[in-house]
Amino acid sequence: MRSLPIVIAIGLAGCFYPSLTAPPGPNRTERKLTLPYDLAWDAVHVVIADNEYRIIVENPNEGLIETEAAGSFTLADADCGRLSGIVGKYRALPNKDSSVVYNFHVRPAGNEGSVVGVEGTFTAPLQIPLRPPSGVQCVSRGVQEARLLEAIAAQAKKTHRPRFIAPSASDESQ
């Protein structure tokens, strides 16, 4: 009879089961651009600014830009695993305190090409019943990475070097 409260407490406590989803492969997180490295770097910066991400670390020598996204994410973006309790198993939901860090990798691919990669790290605080809150690493579904790569590819089509225009004879006389 003394073990009954312990069994009840264990049943109420719940368990956490991490995600079994495989992270997206390079075919979904990288894109080759027909743009030199320096211009690809600029295109990535435009997309970062458009999305209002905060740059945490930037190292052009390594081709790395680490950013933090404002706001949370949804279950469509990442799988945070499952919780179980009295009501059965249910998906762990990210909340307003969840965060996303995107690592952008830019590397040259020849003289006139570049490869851009994006990796999202999704973190959500979870409250498992009768346990202290803890952060869990969620597995990306590749949705946001694909969206960002599309935006970078679109920006790359608009990015070019400034063109030199020689002054006309009338400009020189003034």
PDB file of C-alpha atoms in Angstrom:
ATOM      1  CA  MET A   1       0.000   0.000   0.000  1.00  0.00           C
ATOM      2  CA  ARG A   2       2.907   2.354   0.651  1.00  0.00           C
ATOM      3  CA  SER A   3       4.031   2.087  -2.968  1.00  0.00           C
ATOM      4  CA  LEU A   4       0.650   3.253  -4.302  1.00  0.00           C
ATOM      5  CA  PRO A   5       1.473   7.017  -3.918  1.00  0.00           C
ATOM      6  CA  ILE A   6       4.775   6.444  -5.718  1.00  0.00           C
ATOM      7  CA  VAL A   7       3.067   4.636  -8.591  1.00  0.00           C
ATOM      8  CA  ILE A   8       0.467   7.417  -8.846  1.00  0.00           C
ATOM      9  CA  ALA A   9       3.163  10.115  -8.809  1.00  0.00           C
ATOM     10  CA  ILE A  10       5.104   8.330 -11.561  1.00  0.00           C
ATOM     11  CA  GLY A  11       1.924   7.986 -13.634  1.00  0.00           C
ATOM     12  CA  LEU A  12       1.111  11.679 -13.221  1.00  0.00           C
ATOM     13  CA  ALA A  13       4.671  12.853 -13.796  1.00  0.00           C
ATOM     14  CA  GLY A  14       4.648  12.135 -17.484  1.00  0.00           C
ATOM     15  CA  CYS A  15       7.506  11.342 -19.778  1.00  0.00           C
ATOM     16  CA  PHE A  16       9.226  13.082 -22.642  1.00  0.00           C
ATOM     17  CA  TYR A  17      10.041  11.267 -25.882  1.00  0.00           C
ATOM     18  CA  PRO A  18      12.416  13.130 -28.194  1.00  0.00           C
ATOM     19  CA  SER A  19      11.586  13.529 -31.855  1.00  0.00           C
ATOM     20  CA  LEU A  20      12.356  10.607 -34.140  1.00  0.00           C
ATOM     21  CA  THR A  21      12.124  12.849 -37.218  1.00  0.00           C
ATOM     22  CA  ALA A  22      15.309  12.925 -39.273  1.00  0.00           C
ATOM     23  CA  PRO A  23      16.692  16.435 -39.870  1.00  0.00           C
ATOM     24  CA  PRO A  24      16.558  17.692 -43.465  1.00  0.00           C
ATOM     25  CA  GLY A  25      19.504  16.703 -45.634  1.00  0.00           C
ATOM     26  CA  PRO A  26      21.780  19.002 -47.636  1.00  0.00           C
ATOM     27  CA  ASN A  27      19.507  18.685 -50.678  1.00  0.00           C
ATOM     28  CA  ARG A  28      16.885  20.652 -48.704  1.00  0.00           C
ATOM     29  CA  THR A  29      19.186  23.028 -46.832  1.00  0.00           C
ATOM     30  CA  GLU A  30      21.661  24.118 -49.538  1.00  0.00           C
ATOM     31  CA  ARG A  31      21.391  25.892 -52.852  1.00  0.00           C
ATOM     32  CA  LYS A  32      23.982  26.623 -55.538  1.00  0.00           C
ATOM     33  CA  LEU A  33      23.911  30.167 -56.909  1.00  0.00           C
ATOM     34  CA  THR A  34      25.482  31.524 -60.086  1.00  0.00           C
ATOM     35  CA  LEU A  35      26.837  34.453 -58.120  1.00  0.00           C
ATOM     36  CA  PRO A  36      30.382  35.098 -56.836  1.00  0.00           C
ATOM     37  CA  TYR A  37      30.983  34.674 -53.112  1.00  0.00           C
ATOM     38  CA  ASP A  38      30.978  38.376 -52.215  1.00  0.00           C
ATOM     39  CA  LEU A  39      27.668  39.025 -53.982  1.00  0.00           C
ATOM     40  CA  ALA A  40      26.112  35.873 -52.495  1.00  0.00           C
ATOM     41  CA  TRP A  41      27.212  37.164 -49.072  1.00  0.00           C
ATOM     42  CA  ASP A  42      25.421  40.453 -49.826  1.00  0.00           C
ATOM     43  CA  ALA A  43      22.259  38.637 -50.976  1.00  0.00           C
ATOM     44  CA  VAL A  44      22.169  36.642 -47.731  1.00  0.00           C
ATOM     45  CA  HIS A  45      22.473  39.894 -45.751  1.00  0.00           C
ATOM     46  CA  VAL A  46      19.511  41.387 -47.610  1.00  0.00           C
ATOM     47  CA  VAL A  47      17.355  38.351 -46.742  1.00  0.00           C
ATOM     48  CA  ILE A  48      18.479  38.510 -43.103  1.00  0.00           C
ATOM     49  CA  ALA A  49      17.509  42.200 -42.945  1.00  0.00           C
ATOM     50  CA  ASP A  50      14.180  41.558 -44.716  1.00  0.00           C
ATOM     51  CA  ASN A  51      13.301  38.929 -42.091  1.00  0.00           C
ATOM     52  CA  GLU A  52      14.439  41.225 -39.253  1.00  0.00           C
ATOM     53  CA  TYR A  53      16.839  38.637 -37.847  1.00  0.00           C
ATOM     54  CA  ARG A  54      19.413  39.786 -35.333  1.00  0.00           C
ATOM     55  CA  ILE A  55      23.003  38.933 -36.300  1.00  0.00           C
ATOM     56  CA  ILE A  56      24.801  37.230 -33.413  1.00  0.00           C
ATOM     57  CA  VAL A  57      28.074  36.226 -35.101  1.00  0.00           C
ATOM     58  CA  GLU A  58      29.422  37.080 -38.514  1.00  0.00           C
ATOM     59  CA  ASN A  59      32.653  35.711 -39.973  1.00  0.00           C
ATOM     60  CA  PRO A  60      33.137  36.330 -43.716  1.00  0.00           C
ATOM     61  CA  ASN A  61      36.455  34.415 -43.681  1.00  0.00           C
ATOM     62  CA  GLU A  62      34.577  31.263 -42.665  1.00  0.00           C
ATOM     63  CA  GLY A  63      31.413  32.148 -44.587  1.00  0.00           C
ATOM     64  CA  LEU A  64      29.260  32.013 -41.433  1.00  0.00           C
ATOM     65  CA  ILE A  65      26.446  34.271 -40.279  1.00  0.00           C
ATOM     66  CA  GLU A  66      24.593  33.216 -37.112  1.00  0.00           C
ATOM     67  CA  THR A  67      21.266  34.955 -36.579  1.00  0.00           C
ATOM     68  CA  GLU A  68      18.413  34.876 -34.122  1.00  0.00           C
ATOM     69  CA  ALA A  69      14.819  35.100 -35.282  1.00  0.00           C
ATOM     70  CA  ALA A  70      12.356  37.220 -33.340  1.00  0.00           C
ATOM     71  CA  GLY A  71       9.351  35.312 -32.093  1.00  0.00           C
ATOM     72  CA  SER A  72       8.504  31.660 -31.893  1.00  0.00           C
ATOM     73  CA  PHE A  73       7.893  28.836 -34.358  1.00  0.00           C
ATOM     74  CA  THR A  74       5.144  26.306 -35.028  1.00  0.00           C
ATOM     75  CA  LEU A  75       4.857  22.524 -35.242  1.00  0.00           C
ATOM     76  CA  ALA A  76       4.948  22.910 -39.031  1.00  0.00           C
ATOM     77  CA  ASP A  77       8.509  24.254 -38.658  1.00  0.00           C
ATOM     78  CA  ALA A  78       9.957  21.725 -36.194  1.00  0.00           C
ATOM     79  CA  ASP A  79       9.129  18.538 -34.312  1.00  0.00           C
ATOM     80  CA  CYS A  80       9.711  18.873 -30.570  1.00  0.00           C
ATOM     81  CA  GLY A  81       8.912  15.278 -29.657  1.00  0.00           C
ATOM     82  CA  ARG A  82       6.051  13.919 -27.594  1.00  0.00           C
ATOM     83  CA  LEU A  83       4.940  14.067 -23.996  1.00  0.00           C
ATOM     84  CA  SER A  84       2.893  11.448 -22.220  1.00  0.00           C
ATOM     85  CA  GLY A  85       0.783  11.658 -19.134  1.00  0.00           C
ATOM     86  CA  ILE A  86      -2.617  10.638 -17.860  1.00  0.00           C
ATOM     87  CA  VAL A  87      -4.317  11.830 -21.055  1.00  0.00           C
ATOM     88  CA  GLY A  88      -1.982   9.763 -23.248  1.00  0.00           C
ATOM     89  CA  LYS A  89       0.734  10.882 -25.668  1.00  0.00           C
ATOM     90  CA  TYR A  90       0.575  14.319 -27.272  1.00  0.00           C
ATOM     91  CA  ARG A  91       2.910  16.546 -29.254  1.00  0.00           C
ATOM     92  CA  ALA A  92       5.198  18.870 -27.368  1.00  0.00           C
ATOM     93  CA  LEU A  93       4.159  22.371 -28.404  1.00  0.00           C
ATOM     94  CA  PRO A  94       6.528  25.321 -28.760  1.00  0.00           C
ATOM     95  CA  ASN A  95       5.367  28.417 -26.905  1.00  0.00           C
ATOM     96  CA  LYS A  96       6.050  32.155 -27.020  1.00  0.00           C
ATOM     97  CA  ASP A  97       9.389  31.623 -25.254  1.00  0.00           C
ATOM     98  CA  SER A  98      10.650  29.264 -27.965  1.00  0.00           C
ATOM     99  CA  SER A  99      13.544  30.468 -30.093  1.00  0.00           C
ATOM    100  CA  VAL A 100      15.124  29.894 -33.481  1.00  0.00           C
ATOM    101  CA  VAL A 101      18.744  30.404 -34.477  1.00  0.00           C
ATOM    102  CA  TYR A 102      19.626  30.252 -38.176  1.00  0.00           C
ATOM    103  CA  ASN A 103      23.176  29.581 -39.316  1.00  0.00           C
ATOM    104  CA  PHE A 104      23.828  30.762 -42.855  1.00  0.00           C
ATOM    105  CA  HIS A 105      26.866  29.243 -44.579  1.00  0.00           C
ATOM    106  CA  VAL A 106      28.241  30.804 -47.763  1.00  0.00           C
ATOM    107  CA  ARG A 107      31.140  29.239 -49.634  1.00  0.00           C
ATOM    108  CA  PRO A 108      32.623  29.823 -53.075  1.00  0.00           C
ATOM    109  CA  ALA A 109      32.008  27.292 -55.834  1.00  0.00           C
ATOM    110  CA  GLY A 110      34.405  28.374 -58.562  1.00  0.00           C
ATOM    111  CA  ASN A 111      34.946  31.947 -59.738  1.00  0.00           C
ATOM    112  CA  GLU A 112      31.336  32.779 -60.539  1.00  0.00           C
ATOM    113  CA  GLY A 113      29.391  30.518 -58.191  1.00  0.00           C
ATOM    114  CA  SER A 114      28.560  30.041 -54.541  1.00  0.00           C
ATOM    115  CA  VAL A 115      26.796  27.549 -52.329  1.00  0.00           C
ATOM    116  CA  VAL A 116      24.509  28.879 -49.610  1.00  0.00           C
ATOM    117  CA  GLY A 117      23.290  26.697 -46.766  1.00  0.00           C
ATOM    118  CA  VAL A 118      20.848  27.379 -43.944  1.00  0.00           C
ATOM    119  CA  GLU A 119      20.516  25.385 -40.728  1.00  0.00           C
ATOM    120  CA  GLY A 120      17.774  26.157 -38.240  1.00  0.00           C
ATOM    121  CA  THR A 121      18.149  25.313 -34.557  1.00  0.00           C
ATOM    122  CA  PHE A 122      14.763  25.286 -32.864  1.00  0.00           C
ATOM    123  CA  THR A 123      14.604  25.315 -29.057  1.00  0.00           C
ATOM    124  CA  ALA A 124      11.464  25.112 -26.937  1.00  0.00           C
ATOM    125  CA  PRO A 125      11.027  25.203 -23.181  1.00  0.00           C
ATOM    126  CA  LEU A 126       8.911  22.261 -22.044  1.00  0.00           C
ATOM    127  CA  GLN A 127       6.994  21.825 -18.840  1.00  0.00           C
ATOM    128  CA  ILE A 128       6.737  18.142 -18.053  1.00  0.00           C
ATOM    129  CA  PRO A 129       4.309  17.584 -15.168  1.00  0.00           C
ATOM    130  CA  LEU A 130       6.026  17.327 -11.750  1.00  0.00           C
ATOM    131  CA  ARG A 131       9.427  18.175 -13.238  1.00  0.00           C
ATOM    132  CA  PRO A 132      11.333  21.439 -13.535  1.00  0.00           C
ATOM    133  CA  PRO A 133      11.047  23.258 -16.891  1.00  0.00           C
ATOM    134  CA  SER A 134      13.707  22.259 -19.388  1.00  0.00           C
ATOM    135  CA  GLY A 135      14.725  23.278 -22.872  1.00  0.00           C
ATOM    136  CA  VAL A 136      14.484  20.763 -25.665  1.00  0.00           C
ATOM    137  CA  GLN A 137      16.127  20.813 -29.077  1.00  0.00           C
ATOM    138  CA  CYS A 138      13.450  20.393 -31.741  1.00  0.00           C
ATOM    139  CA  VAL A 139      14.165  18.787 -35.114  1.00  0.00           C
ATOM    140  CA  SER A 140      13.681  21.049 -38.102  1.00  0.00           C
ATOM    141  CA  ARG A 141      11.268  19.948 -40.802  1.00  0.00           C
ATOM    142  CA  GLY A 142      13.181  22.077 -43.368  1.00  0.00           C
ATOM    143  CA  VAL A 143      10.224  24.392 -44.064  1.00  0.00           C
ATOM    144  CA  GLN A 144      11.872  27.629 -42.949  1.00  0.00           C
ATOM    145  CA  GLU A 145      15.224  26.703 -44.455  1.00  0.00           C
ATOM    146  CA  ALA A 146      13.542  26.126 -47.838  1.00  0.00           C
ATOM    147  CA  ARG A 147      11.712  29.458 -47.562  1.00  0.00           C
ATOM    148  CA  LEU A 148      14.945  31.296 -46.759  1.00  0.00           C
ATOM    149  CA  LEU A 149      16.822  29.604 -49.619  1.00  0.00           C
ATOM    150  CA  GLU A 150      14.063  30.625 -52.039  1.00  0.00           C
ATOM    151  CA  ALA A 151      14.334  34.226 -50.810  1.00  0.00           C
ATOM    152  CA  ILE A 152      18.133  34.147 -51.189  1.00  0.00           C
ATOM    153  CA  ALA A 153      17.848  32.738 -54.733  1.00  0.00           C
ATOM    154  CA  ALA A 154      15.341  35.469 -55.647  1.00  0.00           C
ATOM    155  CA  GLN A 155      17.618  38.141 -54.169  1.00  0.00           C
ATOM    156  CA  ALA A 156      20.611  36.657 -56.020  1.00  0.00           C
ATOM    157  CA  LYS A 157      18.845  37.276 -59.331  1.00  0.00           C
ATOM    158  CA  LYS A 158      18.616  40.990 -58.438  1.00  0.00           C
ATOM    159  CA  THR A 159      22.165  41.309 -57.066  1.00  0.00           C
ATOM    160  CA  HIS A 160      24.936  42.494 -59.372  1.00  0.00           C
ATOM    161  CA  ARG A 161      28.062  44.583 -59.304  1.00  0.00           C
ATOM    162  CA  PRO A 162      27.742  48.315 -59.914  1.00  0.00           C
ATOM    163  CA  ARG A 163      28.446  49.253 -63.519  1.00  0.00           C
ATOM    164  CA  PHE A 164      30.910  51.936 -64.383  1.00  0.00           C
ATOM    165  CA  ILE A 165      29.482  54.560 -66.699  1.00  0.00           C
ATOM    166  CA  ALA A 166      32.064  56.855 -68.206  1.00  0.00           C
ATOM    167  CA  PRO A 167      31.211  60.536 -67.841  1.00  0.00           C
ATOM    168  CA  SER A 168      29.982  62.152 -71.015  1.00  0.00           C
ATOM    169  CA  ALA A 169      31.841  65.046 -72.688  1.00  0.00           C
ATOM    170  CA  SER A 170      29.198  67.518 -71.460  1.00  0.00           C
ATOM    171  CA  ASP A 171      29.789  66.375 -67.855  1.00  0.00           C
ATOM    172  CA  GLU A 172      33.516  67.053 -68.154  1.00  0.00           C
ATOM    173  CA  SER A 173      33.061  70.611 -69.411  1.00  0.00           C
ATOM    174  CA  GLN A 174      31.122  71.682 -66.340  1.00  0.00           C
TER     175      GLN A 174
END
